[in-house]
Coordinates of C-alpha atoms and ligand atoms in Angstrom, one line a residue:
X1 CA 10.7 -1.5 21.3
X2 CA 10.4 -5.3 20.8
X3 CA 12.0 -6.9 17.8
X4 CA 10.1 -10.7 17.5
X5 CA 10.8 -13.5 14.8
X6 CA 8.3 -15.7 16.0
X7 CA 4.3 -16.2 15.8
X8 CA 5.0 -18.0 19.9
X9 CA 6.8 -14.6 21.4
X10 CA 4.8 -12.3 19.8
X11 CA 1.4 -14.3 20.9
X12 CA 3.1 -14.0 24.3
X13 CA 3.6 -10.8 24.0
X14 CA 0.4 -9.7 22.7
X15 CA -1.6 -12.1 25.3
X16 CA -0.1 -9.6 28.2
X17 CA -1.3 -6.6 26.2
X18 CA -4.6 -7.9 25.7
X19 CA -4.8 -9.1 29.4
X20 CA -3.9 -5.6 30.2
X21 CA -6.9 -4.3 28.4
X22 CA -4.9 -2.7 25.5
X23 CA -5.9 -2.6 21.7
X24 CA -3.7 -3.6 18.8
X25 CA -2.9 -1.9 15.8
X26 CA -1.1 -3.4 12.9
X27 CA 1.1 -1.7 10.4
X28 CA 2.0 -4.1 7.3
X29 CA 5.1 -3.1 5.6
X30 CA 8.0 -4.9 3.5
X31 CA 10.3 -2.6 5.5
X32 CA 12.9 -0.4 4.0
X33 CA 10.8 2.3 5.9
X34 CA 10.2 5.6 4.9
X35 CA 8.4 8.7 6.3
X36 CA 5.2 7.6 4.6
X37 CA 5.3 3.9 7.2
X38 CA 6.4 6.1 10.1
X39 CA 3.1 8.8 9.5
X40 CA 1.0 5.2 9.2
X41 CA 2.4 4.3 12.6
X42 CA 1.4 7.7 14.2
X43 CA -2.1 7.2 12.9
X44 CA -2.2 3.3 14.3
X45 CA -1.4 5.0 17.9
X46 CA -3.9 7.4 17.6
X47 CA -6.6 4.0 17.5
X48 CA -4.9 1.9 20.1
X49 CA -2.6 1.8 22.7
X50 CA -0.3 -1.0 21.1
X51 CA 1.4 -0.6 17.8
X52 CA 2.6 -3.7 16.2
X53 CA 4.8 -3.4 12.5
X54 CA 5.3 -6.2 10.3
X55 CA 8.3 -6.3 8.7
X56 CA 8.1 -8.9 5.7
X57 CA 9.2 -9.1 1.8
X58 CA 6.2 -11.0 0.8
X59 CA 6.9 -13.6 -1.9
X60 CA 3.9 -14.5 -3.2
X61 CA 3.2 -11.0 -4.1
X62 CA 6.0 -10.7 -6.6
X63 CA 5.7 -11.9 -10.0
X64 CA 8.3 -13.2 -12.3
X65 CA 10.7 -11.1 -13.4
X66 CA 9.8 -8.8 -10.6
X67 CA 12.0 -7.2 -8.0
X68 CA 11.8 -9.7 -5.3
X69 CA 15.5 -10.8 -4.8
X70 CA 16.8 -7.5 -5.0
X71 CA 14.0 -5.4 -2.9
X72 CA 15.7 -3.9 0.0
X73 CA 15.9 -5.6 3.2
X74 CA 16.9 -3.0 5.9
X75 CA 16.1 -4.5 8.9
X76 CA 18.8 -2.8 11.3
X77 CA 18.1 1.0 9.3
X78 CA 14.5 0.2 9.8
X79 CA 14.6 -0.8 13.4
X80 CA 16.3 2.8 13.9
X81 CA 13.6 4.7 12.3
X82 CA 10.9 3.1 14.8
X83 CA 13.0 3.6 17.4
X84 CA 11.5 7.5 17.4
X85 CA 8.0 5.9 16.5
X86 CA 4.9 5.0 18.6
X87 CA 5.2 1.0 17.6
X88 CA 6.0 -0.6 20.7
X89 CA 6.6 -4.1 18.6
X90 CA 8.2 -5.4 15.2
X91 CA 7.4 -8.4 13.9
X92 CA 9.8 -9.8 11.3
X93 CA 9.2 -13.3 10.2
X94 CA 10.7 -15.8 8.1
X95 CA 8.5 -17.2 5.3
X96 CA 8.0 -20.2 6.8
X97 CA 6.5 -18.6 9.8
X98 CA 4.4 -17.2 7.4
X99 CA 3.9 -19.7 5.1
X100 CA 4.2 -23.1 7.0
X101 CA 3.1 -25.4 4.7
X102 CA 5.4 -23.5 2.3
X103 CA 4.5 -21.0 -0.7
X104 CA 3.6 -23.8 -3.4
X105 CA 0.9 -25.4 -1.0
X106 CA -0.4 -21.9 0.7
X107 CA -3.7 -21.3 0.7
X108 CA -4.3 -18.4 -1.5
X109 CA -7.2 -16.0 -0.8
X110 CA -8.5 -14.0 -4.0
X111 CA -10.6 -10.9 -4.1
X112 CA -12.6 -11.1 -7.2
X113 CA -13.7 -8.2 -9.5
X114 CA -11.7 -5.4 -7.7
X115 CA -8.1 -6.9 -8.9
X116 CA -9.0 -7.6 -12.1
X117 CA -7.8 -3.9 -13.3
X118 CA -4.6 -1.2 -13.0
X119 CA -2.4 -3.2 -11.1
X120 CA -4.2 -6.2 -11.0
X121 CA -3.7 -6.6 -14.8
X122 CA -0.7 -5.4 -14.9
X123 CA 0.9 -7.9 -12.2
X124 CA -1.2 -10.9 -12.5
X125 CA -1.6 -12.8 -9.1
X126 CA -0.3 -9.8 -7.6
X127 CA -3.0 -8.9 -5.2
X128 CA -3.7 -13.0 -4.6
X129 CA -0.4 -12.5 -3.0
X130 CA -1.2 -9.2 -1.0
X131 CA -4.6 -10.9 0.5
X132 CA -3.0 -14.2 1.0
X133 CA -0.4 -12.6 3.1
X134 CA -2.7 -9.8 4.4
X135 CA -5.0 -12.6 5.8
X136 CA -2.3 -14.4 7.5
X137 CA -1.2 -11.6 9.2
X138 CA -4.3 -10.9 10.7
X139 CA -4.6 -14.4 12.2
X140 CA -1.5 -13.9 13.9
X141 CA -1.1 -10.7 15.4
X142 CA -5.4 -10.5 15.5
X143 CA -5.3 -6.9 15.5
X144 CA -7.9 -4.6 16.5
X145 CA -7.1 -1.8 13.4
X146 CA -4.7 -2.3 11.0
X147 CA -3.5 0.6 8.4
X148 CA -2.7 0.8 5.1
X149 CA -1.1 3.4 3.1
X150 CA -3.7 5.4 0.2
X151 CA -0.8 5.3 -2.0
X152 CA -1.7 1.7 -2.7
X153 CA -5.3 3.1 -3.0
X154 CA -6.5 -0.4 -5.3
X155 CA -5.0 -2.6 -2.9
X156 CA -6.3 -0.7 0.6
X157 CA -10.3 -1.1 -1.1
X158 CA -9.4 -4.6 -2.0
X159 CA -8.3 -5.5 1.7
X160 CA -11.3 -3.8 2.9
X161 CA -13.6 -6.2 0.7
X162 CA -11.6 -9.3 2.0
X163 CA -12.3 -7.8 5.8
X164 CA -15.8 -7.5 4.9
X165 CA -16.4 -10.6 2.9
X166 CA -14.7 -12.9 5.1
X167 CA -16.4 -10.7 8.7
X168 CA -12.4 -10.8 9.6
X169 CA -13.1 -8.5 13.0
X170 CA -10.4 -5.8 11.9
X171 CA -11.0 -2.5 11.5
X172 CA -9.2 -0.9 8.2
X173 CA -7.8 2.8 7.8
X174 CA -6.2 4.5 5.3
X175 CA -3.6 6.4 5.9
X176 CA -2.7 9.6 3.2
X177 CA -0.3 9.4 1.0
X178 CA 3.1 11.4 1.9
X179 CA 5.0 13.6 -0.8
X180 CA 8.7 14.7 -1.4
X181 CA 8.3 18.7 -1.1
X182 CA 8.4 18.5 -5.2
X183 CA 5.1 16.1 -4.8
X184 CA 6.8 12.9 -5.8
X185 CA 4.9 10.0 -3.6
X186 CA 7.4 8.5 -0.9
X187 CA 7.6 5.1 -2.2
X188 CA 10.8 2.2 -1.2
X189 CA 10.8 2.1 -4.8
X190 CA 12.1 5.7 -5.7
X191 CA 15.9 4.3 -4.3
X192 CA 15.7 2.9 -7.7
X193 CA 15.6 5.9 -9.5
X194 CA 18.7 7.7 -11.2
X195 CA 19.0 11.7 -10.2
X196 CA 18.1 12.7 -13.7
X197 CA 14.8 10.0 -13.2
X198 CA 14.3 12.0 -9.3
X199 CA 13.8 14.9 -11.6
X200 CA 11.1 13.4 -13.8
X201 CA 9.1 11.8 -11.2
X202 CA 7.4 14.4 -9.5
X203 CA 5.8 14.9 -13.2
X204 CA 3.3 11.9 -12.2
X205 CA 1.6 13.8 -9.4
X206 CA 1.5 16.8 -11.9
X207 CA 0.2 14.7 -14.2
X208 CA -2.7 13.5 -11.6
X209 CA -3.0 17.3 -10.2
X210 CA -3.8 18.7 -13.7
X211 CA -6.3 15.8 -13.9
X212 CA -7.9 17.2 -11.0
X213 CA -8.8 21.2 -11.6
X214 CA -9.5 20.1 -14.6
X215 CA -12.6 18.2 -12.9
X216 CA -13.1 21.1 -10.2
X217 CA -13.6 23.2 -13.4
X218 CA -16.1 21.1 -14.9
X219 CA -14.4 18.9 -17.0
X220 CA -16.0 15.3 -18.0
X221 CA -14.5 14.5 -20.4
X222 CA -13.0 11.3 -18.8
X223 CA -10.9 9.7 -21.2
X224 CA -9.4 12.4 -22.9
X225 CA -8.0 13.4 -20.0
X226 CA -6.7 10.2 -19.4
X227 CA -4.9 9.5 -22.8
X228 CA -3.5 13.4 -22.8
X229 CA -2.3 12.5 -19.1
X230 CA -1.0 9.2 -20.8
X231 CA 0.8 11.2 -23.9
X232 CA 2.2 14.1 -21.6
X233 CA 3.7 11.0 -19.3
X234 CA 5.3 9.4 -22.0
X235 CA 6.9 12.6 -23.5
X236 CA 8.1 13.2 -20.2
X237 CA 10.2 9.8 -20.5
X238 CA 8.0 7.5 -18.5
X239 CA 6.2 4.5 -19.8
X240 CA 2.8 4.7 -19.1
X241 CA 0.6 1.9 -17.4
X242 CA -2.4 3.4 -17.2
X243 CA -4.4 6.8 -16.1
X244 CA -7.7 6.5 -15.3
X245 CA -10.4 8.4 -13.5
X246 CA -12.7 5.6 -11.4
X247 CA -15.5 6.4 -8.7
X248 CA -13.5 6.4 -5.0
X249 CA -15.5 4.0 -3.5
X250 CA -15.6 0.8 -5.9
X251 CA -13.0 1.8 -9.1
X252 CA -16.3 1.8 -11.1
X253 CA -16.3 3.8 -14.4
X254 CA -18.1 7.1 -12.9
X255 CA -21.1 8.7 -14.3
X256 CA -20.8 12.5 -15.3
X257 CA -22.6 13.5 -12.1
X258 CA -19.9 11.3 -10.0
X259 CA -19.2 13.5 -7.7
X260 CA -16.2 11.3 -5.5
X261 CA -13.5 10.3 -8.1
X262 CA -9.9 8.5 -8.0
X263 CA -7.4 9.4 -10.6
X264 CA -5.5 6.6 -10.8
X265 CA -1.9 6.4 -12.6
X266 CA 0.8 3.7 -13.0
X267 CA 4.1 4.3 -14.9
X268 CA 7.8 2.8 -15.4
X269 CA 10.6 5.3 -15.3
X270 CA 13.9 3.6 -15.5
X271 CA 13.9 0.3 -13.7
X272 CA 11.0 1.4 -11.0
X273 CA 7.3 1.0 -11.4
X274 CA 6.0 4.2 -9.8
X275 CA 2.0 4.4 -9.0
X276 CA 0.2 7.1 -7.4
X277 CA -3.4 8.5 -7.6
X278 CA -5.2 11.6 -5.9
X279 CA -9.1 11.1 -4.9
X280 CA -11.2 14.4 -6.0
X281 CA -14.2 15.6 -4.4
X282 CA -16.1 17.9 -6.7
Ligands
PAF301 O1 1.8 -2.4 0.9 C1 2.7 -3.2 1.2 O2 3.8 -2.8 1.6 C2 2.4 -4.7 1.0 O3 1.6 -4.9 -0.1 C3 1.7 -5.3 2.3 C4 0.4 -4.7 2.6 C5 2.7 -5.1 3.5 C6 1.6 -6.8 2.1 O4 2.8 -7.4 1.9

């Protein structure tokens, strides 16, 4: 596997792929990889023969106050884990490889609408950051697929309307979300969390699971669920963001004959922000 710092050696190396007749898949992480990335990079392989990852702690994505200095950069531990992977490349870039004209004078590219809610609202400029970077990304490596993780189920429909919007010829899937045995959502964020907050956090998923029969049996009754979802959250020592149950396909409030739903939930325990969400078909 090829470890690249530069937009020059991995054009070179992605010209003799190409010439080769091989397709390109990207995988976009921040690193500090987990078995969530490494299922994403199995799925990439199964749509082309090349896997490129992208290993990059994306400032503009990072508010103030946010966790930006102190996310974990892993690079050696994360080269390991791909080692037993499919990716044939990683692509680890400085920010000014990234952002050449530097972060103040980037371009920024903004998804209306979609970001304006959950985690949008929550981290303002946020998802400007996530397309800006997402953008770039696809100029350079040009991929063929790229995949995104349905954890980060707001920001994979968001990339898919910048793909669409702007005709960028990259195809987007989303990859499903992998669990802890006690349901907790794999996240680079749970190394945050204390052993007695481990404990707790699994209770989000349960939170979103209870959510969901009580829509398989029936159940419309949208917002109640949500705030009693909210109110079991916060006894269970989170701070709540938000619950909410959204049509799959656009975050739309749903009609009571909606029959493909998201439940949605954001929550602080301790110092990490945890989301998650579960999509229900009735
Ligand atoms: O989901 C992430 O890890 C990031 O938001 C992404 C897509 C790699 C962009 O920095």
């Amino acid at each position: 596997m090829l470890v690249v710092h530069t937009k020059e050696e991995l054009a070179e190396q992605i010209a003799e792929w190409r010439h080769s007749g091989d397709h390109v898949a990207l995988v976009p992480t921040m690193g500090n990889l987990h078995a969530g990335h490494v299922s994403l990079v199995e799925l990439a392989r199964e749509h082309a023969e090349r896997v490129v990852v992208t290993i990059f702690v994306n400032p503009t994505q990072f508010g103030e106050g946010e966790d930006f200095d102190t996310y974990p950069r892993t690079l050696e531990r994360d080269k390991r884990r791909l080692k037993s992977t499919p990716a044939d490349l990683i692509f680890a870039p400085d920010v000014e490889t990234v952002y050449p004209f530097g972060v103040e004078a980037a371009t920024v590219v903004s998804v209306p609408g979609l970001t304006e809610e959950f985690c949008g609202a929550k981290r303002p400029g946020h998802f400007d950051g996530v397309t800006s970077v997402v953008a770039r990304l696809f100029a350079i490596v040009q991929p063929d697929v790229a995949i995104f993780g349905q954890k980060d189920y707001q920001q994979q429909l968001v990339i898919r309307h910048m793909t669409a919007d702007l005709s960028i010829p990259v195809q987007i899937i989303t990859g499903e979300t992998v669990r802890a045995d006690d349901g907790l959502a794999l996240s680079s964020r749970n190394s945050y969390l204390s052993d007695e907050e481990r404990e707790i956090a699994p209770q989000l998923h349960g939170a979103l699971e209870f959510i969901g029969r009580e829509l398989q049996n029936g159940k419309r009754n949208y917002e109640d669920l949500e705030s009693s979802a909210i109110v079991r959250l916060n006894a269970a020592g989170f701070a709540a963001e938000y619950v909410s149950i959204r049509r799959a396909e656009n975050l739309e409030i749903p009609d009571r004959d909606c029959d493909e739903l998201v439940v949605l939930a954001a929550a602080r325990l301790g110092p990490a922000r945890l989301i998650d969400n579960i999509v229900v078909t009735i």
